[in-house]
Short mmCIF file of C-alpha atoms in Angstrom, two decimals:
data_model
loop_
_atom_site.label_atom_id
_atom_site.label_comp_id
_atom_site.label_asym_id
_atom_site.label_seq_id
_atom_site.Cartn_x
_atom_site.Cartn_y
_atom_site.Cartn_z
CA UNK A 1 11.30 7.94 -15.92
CA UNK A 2 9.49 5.51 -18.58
CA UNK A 3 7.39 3.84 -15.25
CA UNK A 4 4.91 1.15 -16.23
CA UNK A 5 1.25 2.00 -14.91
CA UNK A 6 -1.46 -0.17 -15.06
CA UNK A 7 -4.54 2.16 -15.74
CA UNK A 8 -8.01 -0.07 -15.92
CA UNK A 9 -11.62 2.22 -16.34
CA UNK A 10 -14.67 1.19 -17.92
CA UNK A 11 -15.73 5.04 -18.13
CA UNK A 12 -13.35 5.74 -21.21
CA UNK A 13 -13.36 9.69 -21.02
CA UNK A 14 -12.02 9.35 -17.64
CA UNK A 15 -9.34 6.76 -18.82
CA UNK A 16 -8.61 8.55 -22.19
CA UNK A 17 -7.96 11.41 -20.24
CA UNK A 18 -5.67 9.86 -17.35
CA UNK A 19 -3.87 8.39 -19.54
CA UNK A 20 -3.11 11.66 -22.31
CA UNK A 21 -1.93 13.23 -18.47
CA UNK A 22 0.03 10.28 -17.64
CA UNK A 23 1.83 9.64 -21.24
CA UNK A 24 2.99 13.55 -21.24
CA UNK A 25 4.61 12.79 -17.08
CA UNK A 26 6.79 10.29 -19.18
CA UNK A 27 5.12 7.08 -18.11
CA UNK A 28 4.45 4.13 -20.16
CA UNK A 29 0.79 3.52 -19.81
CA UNK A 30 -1.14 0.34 -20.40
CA UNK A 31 -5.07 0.81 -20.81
CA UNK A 32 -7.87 -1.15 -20.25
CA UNK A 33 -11.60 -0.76 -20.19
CA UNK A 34 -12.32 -4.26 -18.42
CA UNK A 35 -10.95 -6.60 -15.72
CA UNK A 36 -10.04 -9.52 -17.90
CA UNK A 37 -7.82 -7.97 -19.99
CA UNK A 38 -6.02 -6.22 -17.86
CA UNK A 39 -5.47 -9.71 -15.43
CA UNK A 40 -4.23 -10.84 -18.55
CA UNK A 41 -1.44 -8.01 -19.00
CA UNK A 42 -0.97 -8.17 -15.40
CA UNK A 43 0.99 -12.14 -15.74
CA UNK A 44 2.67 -10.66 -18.80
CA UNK A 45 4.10 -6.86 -17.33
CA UNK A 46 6.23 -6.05 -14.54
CA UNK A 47 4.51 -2.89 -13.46
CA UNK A 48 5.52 -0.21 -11.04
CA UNK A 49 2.46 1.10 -10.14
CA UNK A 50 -1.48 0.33 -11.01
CA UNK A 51 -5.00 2.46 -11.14
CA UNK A 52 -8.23 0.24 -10.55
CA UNK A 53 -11.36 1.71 -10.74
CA UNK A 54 -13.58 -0.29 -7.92
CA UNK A 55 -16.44 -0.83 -10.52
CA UNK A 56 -16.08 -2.60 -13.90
CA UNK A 57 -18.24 -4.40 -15.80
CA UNK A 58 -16.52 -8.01 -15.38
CA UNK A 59 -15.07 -8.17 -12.16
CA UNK A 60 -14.54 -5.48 -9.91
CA UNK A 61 -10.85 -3.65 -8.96
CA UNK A 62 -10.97 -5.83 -5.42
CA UNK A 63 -10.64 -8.90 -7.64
CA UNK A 64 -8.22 -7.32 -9.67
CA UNK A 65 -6.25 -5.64 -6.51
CA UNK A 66 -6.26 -9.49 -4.84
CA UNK A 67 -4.30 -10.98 -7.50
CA UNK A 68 -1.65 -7.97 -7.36
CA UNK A 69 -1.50 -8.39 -4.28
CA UNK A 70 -0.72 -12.27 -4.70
CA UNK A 71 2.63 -11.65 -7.01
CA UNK A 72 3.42 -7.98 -6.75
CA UNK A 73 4.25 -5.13 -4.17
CA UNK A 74 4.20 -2.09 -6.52
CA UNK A 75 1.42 0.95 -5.20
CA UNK A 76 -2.05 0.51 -5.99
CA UNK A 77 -4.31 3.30 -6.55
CA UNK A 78 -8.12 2.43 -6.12
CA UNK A 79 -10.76 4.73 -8.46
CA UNK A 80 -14.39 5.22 -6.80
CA UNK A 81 -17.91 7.13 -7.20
CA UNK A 82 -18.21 5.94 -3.52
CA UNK A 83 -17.03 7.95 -0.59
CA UNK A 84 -18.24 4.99 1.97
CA UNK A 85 -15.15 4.63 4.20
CA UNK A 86 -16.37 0.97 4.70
CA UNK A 87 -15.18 0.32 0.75
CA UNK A 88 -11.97 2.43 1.54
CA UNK A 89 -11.09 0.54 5.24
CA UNK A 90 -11.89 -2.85 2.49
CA UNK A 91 -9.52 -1.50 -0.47
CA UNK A 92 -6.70 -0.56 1.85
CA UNK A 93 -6.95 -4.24 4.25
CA UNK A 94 -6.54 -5.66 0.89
CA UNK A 95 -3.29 -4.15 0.06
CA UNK A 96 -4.64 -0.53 -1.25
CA UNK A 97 -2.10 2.64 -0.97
CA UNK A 98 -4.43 5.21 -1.97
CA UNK A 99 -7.91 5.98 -2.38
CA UNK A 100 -9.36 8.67 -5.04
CA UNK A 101 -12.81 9.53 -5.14
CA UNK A 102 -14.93 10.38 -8.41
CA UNK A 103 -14.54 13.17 -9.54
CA UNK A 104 -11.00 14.35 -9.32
CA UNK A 105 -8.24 16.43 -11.17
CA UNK A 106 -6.39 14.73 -13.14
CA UNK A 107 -3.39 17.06 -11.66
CA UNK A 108 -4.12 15.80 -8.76
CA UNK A 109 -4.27 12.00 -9.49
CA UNK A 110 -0.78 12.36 -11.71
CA UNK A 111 0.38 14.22 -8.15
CA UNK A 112 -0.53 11.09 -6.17
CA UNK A 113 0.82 8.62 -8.66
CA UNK A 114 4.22 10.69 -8.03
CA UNK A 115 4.01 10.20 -4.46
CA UNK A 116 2.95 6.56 -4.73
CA UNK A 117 6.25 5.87 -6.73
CA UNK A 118 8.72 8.14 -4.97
CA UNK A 119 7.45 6.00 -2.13
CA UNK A 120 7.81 3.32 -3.23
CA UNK A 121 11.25 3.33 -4.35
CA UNK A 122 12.41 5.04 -1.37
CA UNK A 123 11.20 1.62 0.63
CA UNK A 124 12.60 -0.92 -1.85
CA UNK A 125 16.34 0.52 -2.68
CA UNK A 126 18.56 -0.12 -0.42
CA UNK A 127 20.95 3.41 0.58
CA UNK A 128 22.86 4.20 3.63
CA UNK A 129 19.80 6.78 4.47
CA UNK A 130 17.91 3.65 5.31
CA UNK A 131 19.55 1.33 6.97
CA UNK A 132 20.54 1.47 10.77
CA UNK A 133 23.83 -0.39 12.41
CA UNK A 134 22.46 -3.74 11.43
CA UNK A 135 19.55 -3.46 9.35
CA UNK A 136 17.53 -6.10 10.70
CA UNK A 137 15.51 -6.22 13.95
CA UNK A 138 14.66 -9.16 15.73
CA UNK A 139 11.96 -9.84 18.52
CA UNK A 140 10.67 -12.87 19.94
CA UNK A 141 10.53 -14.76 16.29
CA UNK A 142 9.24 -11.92 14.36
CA UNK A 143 12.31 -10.96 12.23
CA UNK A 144 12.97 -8.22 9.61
CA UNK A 145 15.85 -7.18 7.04
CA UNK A 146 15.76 -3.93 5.59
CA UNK A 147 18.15 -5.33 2.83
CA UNK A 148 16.20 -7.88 1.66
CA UNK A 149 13.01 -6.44 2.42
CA UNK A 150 11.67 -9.52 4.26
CA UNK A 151 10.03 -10.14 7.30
CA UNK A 152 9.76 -13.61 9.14
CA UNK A 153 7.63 -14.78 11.86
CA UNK A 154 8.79 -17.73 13.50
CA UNK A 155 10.84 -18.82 10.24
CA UNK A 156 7.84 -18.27 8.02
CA UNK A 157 7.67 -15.72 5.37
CA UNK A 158 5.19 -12.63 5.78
CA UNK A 159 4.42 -11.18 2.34
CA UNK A 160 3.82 -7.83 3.55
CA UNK A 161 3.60 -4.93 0.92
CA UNK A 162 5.65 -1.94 1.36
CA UNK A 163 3.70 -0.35 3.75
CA UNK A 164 3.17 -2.82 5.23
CA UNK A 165 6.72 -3.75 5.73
CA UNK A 166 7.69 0.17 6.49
CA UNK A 167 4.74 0.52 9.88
CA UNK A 168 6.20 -2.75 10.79
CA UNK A 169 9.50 -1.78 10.76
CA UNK A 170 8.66 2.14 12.40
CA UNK A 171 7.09 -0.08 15.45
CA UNK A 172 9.95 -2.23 16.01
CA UNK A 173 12.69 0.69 15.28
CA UNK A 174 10.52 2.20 18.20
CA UNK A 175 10.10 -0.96 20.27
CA UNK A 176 8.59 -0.20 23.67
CA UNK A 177 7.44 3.65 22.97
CA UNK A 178 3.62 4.12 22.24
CA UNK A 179 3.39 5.66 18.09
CA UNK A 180 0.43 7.58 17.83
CA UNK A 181 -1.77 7.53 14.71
CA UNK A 182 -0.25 10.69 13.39
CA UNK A 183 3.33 9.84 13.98
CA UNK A 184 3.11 6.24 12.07
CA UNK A 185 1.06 8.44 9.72
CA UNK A 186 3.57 10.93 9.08
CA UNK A 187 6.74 8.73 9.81
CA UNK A 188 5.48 6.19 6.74
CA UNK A 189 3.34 8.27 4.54
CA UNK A 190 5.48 11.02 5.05
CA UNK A 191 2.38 13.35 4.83
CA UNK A 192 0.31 15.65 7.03
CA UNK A 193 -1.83 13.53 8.93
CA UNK A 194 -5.87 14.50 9.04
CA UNK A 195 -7.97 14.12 11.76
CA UNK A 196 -10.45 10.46 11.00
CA UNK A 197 -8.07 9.20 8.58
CA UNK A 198 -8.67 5.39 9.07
CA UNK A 199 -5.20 4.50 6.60
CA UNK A 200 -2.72 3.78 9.60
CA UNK A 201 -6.18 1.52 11.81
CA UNK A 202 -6.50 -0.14 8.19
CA UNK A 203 -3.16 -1.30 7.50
CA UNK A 204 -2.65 -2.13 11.44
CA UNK A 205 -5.46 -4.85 11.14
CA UNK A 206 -4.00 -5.96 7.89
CA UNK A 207 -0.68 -6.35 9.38
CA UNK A 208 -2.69 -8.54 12.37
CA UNK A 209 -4.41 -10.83 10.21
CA UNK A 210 -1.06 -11.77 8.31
CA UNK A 211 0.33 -11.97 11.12
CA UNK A 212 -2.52 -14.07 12.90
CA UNK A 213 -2.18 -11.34 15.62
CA UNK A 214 -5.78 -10.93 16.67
CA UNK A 215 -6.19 -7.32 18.56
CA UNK A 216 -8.18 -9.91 21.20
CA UNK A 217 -4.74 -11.88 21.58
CA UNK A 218 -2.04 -9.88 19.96
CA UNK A 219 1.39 -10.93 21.24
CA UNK A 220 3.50 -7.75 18.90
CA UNK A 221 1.25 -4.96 17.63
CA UNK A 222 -0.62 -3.79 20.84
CA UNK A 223 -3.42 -1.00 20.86
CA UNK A 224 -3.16 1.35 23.56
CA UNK A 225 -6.23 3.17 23.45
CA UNK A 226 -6.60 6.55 22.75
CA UNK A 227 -2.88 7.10 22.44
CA UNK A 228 -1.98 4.57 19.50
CA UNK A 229 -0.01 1.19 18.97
CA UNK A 230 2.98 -0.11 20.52
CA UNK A 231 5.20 -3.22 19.91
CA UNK A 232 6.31 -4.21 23.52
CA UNK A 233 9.93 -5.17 25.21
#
């Protein structure tokens, strides 16, 4: 295993403890109690996953999350006292893969970490489970390659996470059939879907804006309402 993780809590029982959890799962964890020092770290180590606690006493896990999000695709997990699902819709437009609220098992948070990486590395390796005839799909100048893991739009890199790249690709795969919430859910996440989970609405709009796909104008990603989101032949 050996994984990198990024851990970064001002509230030092909570990261003492995530981190004695963590270190006996076989990952190789890198603590900090602030966001400057762990920016630092984050120019120096290749990590496969992060933990950001939203509120630090430098500069919040947003700040932090944003300049991940710059360089890196790896998961990020987001730590919060809030449950306002304005701050969750924020964390996961930003490039967020998973929310967990204050207080939580630390069974559980090791169990999402899991998730997050087996996830992860099931989008970014390339096996014959993956790929289709061609592995690429191309549509009116928005093009993807499931080898390389890039996606174009009209010759112009998107820097899409993995998600992001993995609902992009599920809509095209599916080009002309309406996904419902659930499905794209299900298909990407590859978990049960709950009723008012606002993840797959989240990462839609973030796909829009990077795409400069307005939901007012949208020429790929179009919202049919009350059923779910279609890319169109």
């Amino acid at each position: 295993m050996n994984e990198k993780i990024l851990l970064v809590d001002d509230e030092k029982e909570i990261a003492d403890l995530m981190e004695v959890y963590l270190t006996n799962d076989g990952y190789t964890v890198y603590k900090f109690y602030n966001g400057a020092d762990a920016l630092k770290c984050i120019a120096e180590v290749e990590f496969d996953l992060a933990i950001l606690d939203v509120m630090l006493p430098d500069v919040d896990g947003f700040h932090i999350l944003q300049k991940i999000r710059e360089l890196f695709f790896y998961p990020v997990i987001m730590l919060t006292a809030k449950v306002s699902d304005n701050d969750k819709i924020m964390g996961l437009t930003m490039g967020a893969d998973d929310y967990i609220t204050k207080p939580f098992n630390p069974l559980e948070a090791v169990a999402r970490v899991k998730t997050q990486l087996r996830r992860y590395k099931k989008y970014n390796v390339t096996s014959p489970a993956m790929t289709d005839t061609t592995g690429e799909c191309d549509i009116r100048g928005l093009f993807l390659s499931k080898e390389s893991h890039k996606c174009y739009l009209y010759e112009q890199e998107l820097h899409l996470t993995p998600i992001e790249f993995s609902i992009l690709w599920y809509l095209c795969e599916n080009q002309g059939r309406v996904i419902s919430s659930e499905e794209l859910f299900e298909a990407v996440w590859g978990e049960k879907y709950l009723d008012n989970n606002n993840t797959v609405m989240a990462h839609i709009g973030r796909l829009r804006e990077k795409m400069n796909d307005t939901s007012k104008n949208t020429k790929f990603i179009k919202t049919v309402w009350g059923v779910g989101y279609t890319i169109e032949k």
